């Protein structure tokens, strides 16, 4: 029986040593798990920083997007104004062309005729004045 007790005791010592080995291994695994958990915490912080930065970039993108929409609207308005100005200028060009045609076909010929009439009247007036002067001189001489 004592032999059996010694064998059981030896067995218990071996089991205790194995238990200590397992316990040491578990402590090592716990330390490694804590290191991994700490590393994951650092990675989580980095992820949160990146996520915050992406949020800021997204806000800036939306601001730029709104500015681009505003610029596009302004460009559209400028194009409409340019089209209206172009249309107005086209109408003005037609009016100027009509005025030019009227000047060429009606006004200038009448002005020319008036000028010619003025020159004829001036010539007639000069001749009359000359005749009157000549008759006055003749009357004075006679």
PDB file of C-alpha atoms in Angstrom:
ATOM      1  CA  UNK A   1       0.000   0.000   0.000  1.00  0.00           C
ATOM      2  CA  UNK A   2       2.818   2.282   0.771  1.00  0.00           C
ATOM      3  CA  UNK A   3       4.176   1.594  -2.625  1.00  0.00           C
ATOM      4  CA  UNK A   4       0.932   2.535  -4.108  1.00  0.00           C
ATOM      5  CA  UNK A   5       0.859   5.674  -2.011  1.00  0.00           C
ATOM      6  CA  UNK A   6       4.340   6.566  -3.224  1.00  0.00           C
ATOM      7  CA  UNK A   7       3.258   5.946  -6.777  1.00  0.00           C
ATOM      8  CA  UNK A   8       0.150   8.070  -6.293  1.00  0.00           C
ATOM      9  CA  UNK A   9       2.258  10.772  -4.622  1.00  0.00           C
ATOM     10  CA  UNK A  10       4.750  10.685  -7.492  1.00  0.00           C
ATOM     11  CA  UNK A  11       1.858  10.889  -9.860  1.00  0.00           C
ATOM     12  CA  UNK A  12       0.426  13.836  -7.954  1.00  0.00           C
ATOM     13  CA  UNK A  13       3.791  15.598  -8.047  1.00  0.00           C
ATOM     14  CA  UNK A  14       4.003  15.028 -11.789  1.00  0.00           C
ATOM     15  CA  UNK A  15       0.438  16.300 -12.188  1.00  0.00           C
ATOM     16  CA  UNK A  16       1.299  19.327 -10.025  1.00  0.00           C
ATOM     17  CA  UNK A  17       4.379  20.019 -12.170  1.00  0.00           C
ATOM     18  CA  UNK A  18       2.287  19.689 -15.319  1.00  0.00           C
ATOM     19  CA  UNK A  19      -0.338  21.953 -13.782  1.00  0.00           C
ATOM     20  CA  UNK A  20       2.385  24.523 -12.998  1.00  0.00           C
ATOM     21  CA  UNK A  21       3.659  24.236 -16.567  1.00  0.00           C
ATOM     22  CA  UNK A  22       0.144  24.715 -17.894  1.00  0.00           C
ATOM     23  CA  UNK A  23      -0.364  27.624 -15.469  1.00  0.00           C
ATOM     24  CA  UNK A  24       2.922  29.220 -16.639  1.00  0.00           C
ATOM     25  CA  UNK A  25       1.867  28.702 -20.228  1.00  0.00           C
ATOM     26  CA  UNK A  26      -1.528  30.281 -19.464  1.00  0.00           C
ATOM     27  CA  UNK A  27       0.211  33.290 -17.851  1.00  0.00           C
ATOM     28  CA  UNK A  28       2.382  33.648 -20.969  1.00  0.00           C
ATOM     29  CA  UNK A  29      -0.704  33.360 -23.180  1.00  0.00           C
ATOM     30  CA  UNK A  30      -2.478  35.984 -21.032  1.00  0.00           C
ATOM     31  CA  UNK A  31       0.505  38.339 -21.428  1.00  0.00           C
ATOM     32  CA  UNK A  32       0.509  37.772 -25.178  1.00  0.00           C
ATOM     33  CA  UNK A  33      -3.264  38.302 -25.273  1.00  0.00           C
ATOM     34  CA  UNK A  34      -2.821  41.581 -23.346  1.00  0.00           C
ATOM     35  CA  UNK A  35      -0.127  42.659 -25.817  1.00  0.00           C
ATOM     36  CA  UNK A  36      -2.426  41.795 -28.730  1.00  0.00           C
ATOM     37  CA  UNK A  37      -5.301  43.613 -27.014  1.00  0.00           C
ATOM     38  CA  UNK A  38      -3.063  46.681 -26.493  1.00  0.00           C
ATOM     39  CA  UNK A  39      -1.980  46.540 -30.137  1.00  0.00           C
ATOM     40  CA  UNK A  40      -5.641  46.324 -31.208  1.00  0.00           C
ATOM     41  CA  UNK A  41      -6.390  49.344 -29.017  1.00  0.00           C
ATOM     42  CA  UNK A  42      -3.615  51.290 -30.775  1.00  0.00           C
ATOM     43  CA  UNK A  43      -4.951  50.179 -34.150  1.00  0.00           C
ATOM     44  CA  UNK A  44      -8.458  51.240 -33.071  1.00  0.00           C
ATOM     45  CA  UNK A  45      -7.115  54.686 -32.138  1.00  0.00           C
ATOM     46  CA  UNK A  46      -5.389  54.954 -35.522  1.00  0.00           C
ATOM     47  CA  UNK A  47      -8.584  53.844 -37.241  1.00  0.00           C
ATOM     48  CA  UNK A  48     -10.571  56.475 -35.320  1.00  0.00           C
ATOM     49  CA  UNK A  49      -8.012  59.141 -36.328  1.00  0.00           C
ATOM     50  CA  UNK A  50      -8.244  58.039 -39.960  1.00  0.00           C
ATOM     51  CA  UNK A  51     -12.038  57.968 -39.742  1.00  0.00           C
ATOM     52  CA  UNK A  52     -12.054  61.508 -38.295  1.00  0.00           C
ATOM     53  CA  UNK A  53      -9.700  62.686 -41.050  1.00  0.00           C
ATOM     54  CA  UNK A  54     -11.926  61.091 -43.696  1.00  0.00           C
ATOM     55  CA  UNK A  55     -14.905  62.895 -42.166  1.00  0.00           C
ATOM     56  CA  UNK A  56     -13.049  66.217 -42.459  1.00  0.00           C
ATOM     57  CA  UNK A  57     -12.068  65.433 -46.057  1.00  0.00           C
ATOM     58  CA  UNK A  58     -15.688  64.501 -46.787  1.00  0.00           C
ATOM     59  CA  UNK A  59     -16.864  67.859 -45.358  1.00  0.00           C
ATOM     60  CA  UNK A  60     -14.313  69.702 -47.504  1.00  0.00           C
ATOM     61  CA  UNK A  61     -15.414  67.692 -50.530  1.00  0.00           C
ATOM     62  CA  UNK A  62     -19.036  68.704 -49.924  1.00  0.00           C
ATOM     63  CA  UNK A  63     -17.977  72.365 -49.598  1.00  0.00           C
ATOM     64  CA  UNK A  64     -16.036  72.151 -52.870  1.00  0.00           C
ATOM     65  CA  UNK A  65     -18.973  70.332 -54.471  1.00  0.00           C
ATOM     66  CA  UNK A  66     -21.356  73.118 -53.425  1.00  0.00           C
ATOM     67  CA  UNK A  67     -18.878  75.727 -54.692  1.00  0.00           C
ATOM     68  CA  UNK A  68     -18.674  73.909 -58.019  1.00  0.00           C
ATOM     69  CA  UNK A  69     -22.487  73.845 -58.217  1.00  0.00           C
ATOM     70  CA  UNK A  70     -22.540  77.597 -57.508  1.00  0.00           C
ATOM     71  CA  UNK A  71     -19.881  78.211 -60.161  1.00  0.00           C
ATOM     72  CA  UNK A  72     -21.803  76.048 -62.649  1.00  0.00           C
ATOM     73  CA  UNK A  73     -24.947  78.089 -61.960  1.00  0.00           C
ATOM     74  CA  UNK A  74     -22.987  81.324 -62.456  1.00  0.00           C
ATOM     75  CA  UNK A  75     -21.542  80.006 -65.720  1.00  0.00           C
ATOM     76  CA  UNK A  76     -25.045  79.056 -66.875  1.00  0.00           C
ATOM     77  CA  UNK A  77     -26.288  82.569 -66.032  1.00  0.00           C
ATOM     78  CA  UNK A  78     -23.332  84.111 -67.888  1.00  0.00           C
ATOM     79  CA  UNK A  79     -24.064  81.951 -70.919  1.00  0.00           C
ATOM     80  CA  UNK A  80     -27.721  83.049 -70.849  1.00  0.00           C
ATOM     81  CA  UNK A  81     -26.698  86.712 -70.510  1.00  0.00           C
ATOM     82  CA  UNK A  82     -24.182  86.289 -73.332  1.00  0.00           C
ATOM     83  CA  UNK A  83     -26.861  84.707 -75.512  1.00  0.00           C
ATOM     84  CA  UNK A  84     -29.241  87.605 -74.727  1.00  0.00           C
ATOM     85  CA  UNK A  85     -26.540  90.186 -75.458  1.00  0.00           C
ATOM     86  CA  UNK A  86     -25.719  88.364 -78.690  1.00  0.00           C
ATOM     87  CA  UNK A  87     -29.409  88.376 -79.631  1.00  0.00           C
ATOM     88  CA  UNK A  88     -29.704  92.065 -78.709  1.00  0.00           C
ATOM     89  CA  UNK A  89     -26.589  92.854 -80.753  1.00  0.00           C
ATOM     90  CA  UNK A  90     -28.025  90.939 -83.680  1.00  0.00           C
ATOM     91  CA  UNK A  91     -31.193  93.032 -83.434  1.00  0.00           C
ATOM     92  CA  UNK A  92     -29.108  96.185 -83.087  1.00  0.00           C
ATOM     93  CA  UNK A  93     -27.082  95.162 -86.120  1.00  0.00           C
ATOM     94  CA  UNK A  94     -30.292  94.822 -88.120  1.00  0.00           C
ATOM     95  CA  UNK A  95     -31.464  98.253 -86.935  1.00  0.00           C
ATOM     96  CA  UNK A  96     -28.092  99.841 -87.781  1.00  0.00           C
ATOM     97  CA  UNK A  97     -28.206  98.163 -91.191  1.00  0.00           C
ATOM     98  CA  UNK A  98     -31.722  99.554 -91.806  1.00  0.00           C
ATOM     99  CA  UNK A  99     -30.603 103.022 -90.683  1.00  0.00           C
ATOM    100  CA  UNK A 100     -27.618 102.793 -93.030  1.00  0.00           C
ATOM    101  CA  UNK A 101     -29.822 101.723 -95.908  1.00  0.00           C
ATOM    102  CA  UNK A 102     -32.271 104.549 -95.158  1.00  0.00           C
ATOM    103  CA  UNK A 103     -29.381 107.031 -95.075  1.00  0.00           C
ATOM    104  CA  UNK A 104     -27.941 105.686 -98.325  1.00  0.00           C
ATOM    105  CA  UNK A 105     -31.231 105.360-100.209  1.00  0.00           C
ATOM    106  CA  UNK A 106     -33.329 108.248 -98.902  1.00  0.00           C
ATOM    107  CA  UNK A 107     -31.588 110.805 -96.713  1.00  0.00           C
ATOM    108  CA  UNK A 108     -28.311 111.293 -98.583  1.00  0.00           C
ATOM    109  CA  UNK A 109     -29.987 111.707-101.994  1.00  0.00           C
ATOM    110  CA  UNK A 110     -32.363 114.290-100.494  1.00  0.00           C
ATOM    111  CA  UNK A 111     -29.438 116.078 -98.798  1.00  0.00           C
ATOM    112  CA  UNK A 112     -27.625 116.020-102.123  1.00  0.00           C
ATOM    113  CA  UNK A 113     -30.662 117.478-103.838  1.00  0.00           C
ATOM    114  CA  UNK A 114     -30.980 120.130-101.129  1.00  0.00           C
ATOM    115  CA  UNK A 115     -27.317 120.961-101.514  1.00  0.00           C
ATOM    116  CA  UNK A 116     -27.651 121.181-105.258  1.00  0.00           C
ATOM    117  CA  UNK A 117     -30.711 123.430-104.768  1.00  0.00           C
ATOM    118  CA  UNK A 118     -28.730 125.574-102.343  1.00  0.00           C
ATOM    119  CA  UNK A 119     -25.922 125.941-104.874  1.00  0.00           C
ATOM    120  CA  UNK A 120     -28.414 126.840-107.617  1.00  0.00           C
ATOM    121  CA  UNK A 121     -30.121 129.390-105.359  1.00  0.00           C
ATOM    122  CA  UNK A 122     -26.747 130.816-104.420  1.00  0.00           C
ATOM    123  CA  UNK A 123     -25.836 131.098-108.081  1.00  0.00           C
ATOM    124  CA  UNK A 124     -29.203 132.674-108.925  1.00  0.00           C
ATOM    125  CA  UNK A 125     -28.915 135.045-105.979  1.00  0.00           C
ATOM    126  CA  UNK A 126     -25.396 135.988-107.068  1.00  0.00           C
ATOM    127  CA  UNK A 127     -26.564 136.616-110.610  1.00  0.00           C
ATOM    128  CA  UNK A 128     -29.538 138.633-109.437  1.00  0.00           C
ATOM    129  CA  UNK A 129     -27.320 140.665-107.162  1.00  0.00           C
ATOM    130  CA  UNK A 130     -24.889 141.157-109.987  1.00  0.00           C
ATOM    131  CA  UNK A 131     -27.718 142.170-112.344  1.00  0.00           C
ATOM    132  CA  UNK A 132     -29.190 144.528-109.779  1.00  0.00           C
ATOM    133  CA  UNK A 133     -25.781 146.059-109.187  1.00  0.00           C
ATOM    134  CA  UNK A 134     -25.133 146.339-112.897  1.00  0.00           C
ATOM    135  CA  UNK A 135     -28.558 147.967-113.472  1.00  0.00           C
ATOM    136  CA  UNK A 136     -27.928 150.328-110.587  1.00  0.00           C
ATOM    137  CA  UNK A 137     -24.608 151.283-112.050  1.00  0.00           C
ATOM    138  CA  UNK A 138     -26.241 151.781-115.468  1.00  0.00           C
ATOM    139  CA  UNK A 139     -28.938 153.919-113.900  1.00  0.00           C
ATOM    140  CA  UNK A 140     -26.319 155.951-112.154  1.00  0.00           C
ATOM    141  CA  UNK A 141     -24.368 156.364-115.409  1.00  0.00           C
ATOM    142  CA  UNK A 142     -27.404 157.435-117.378  1.00  0.00           C
TER     143      UNK A 142
END
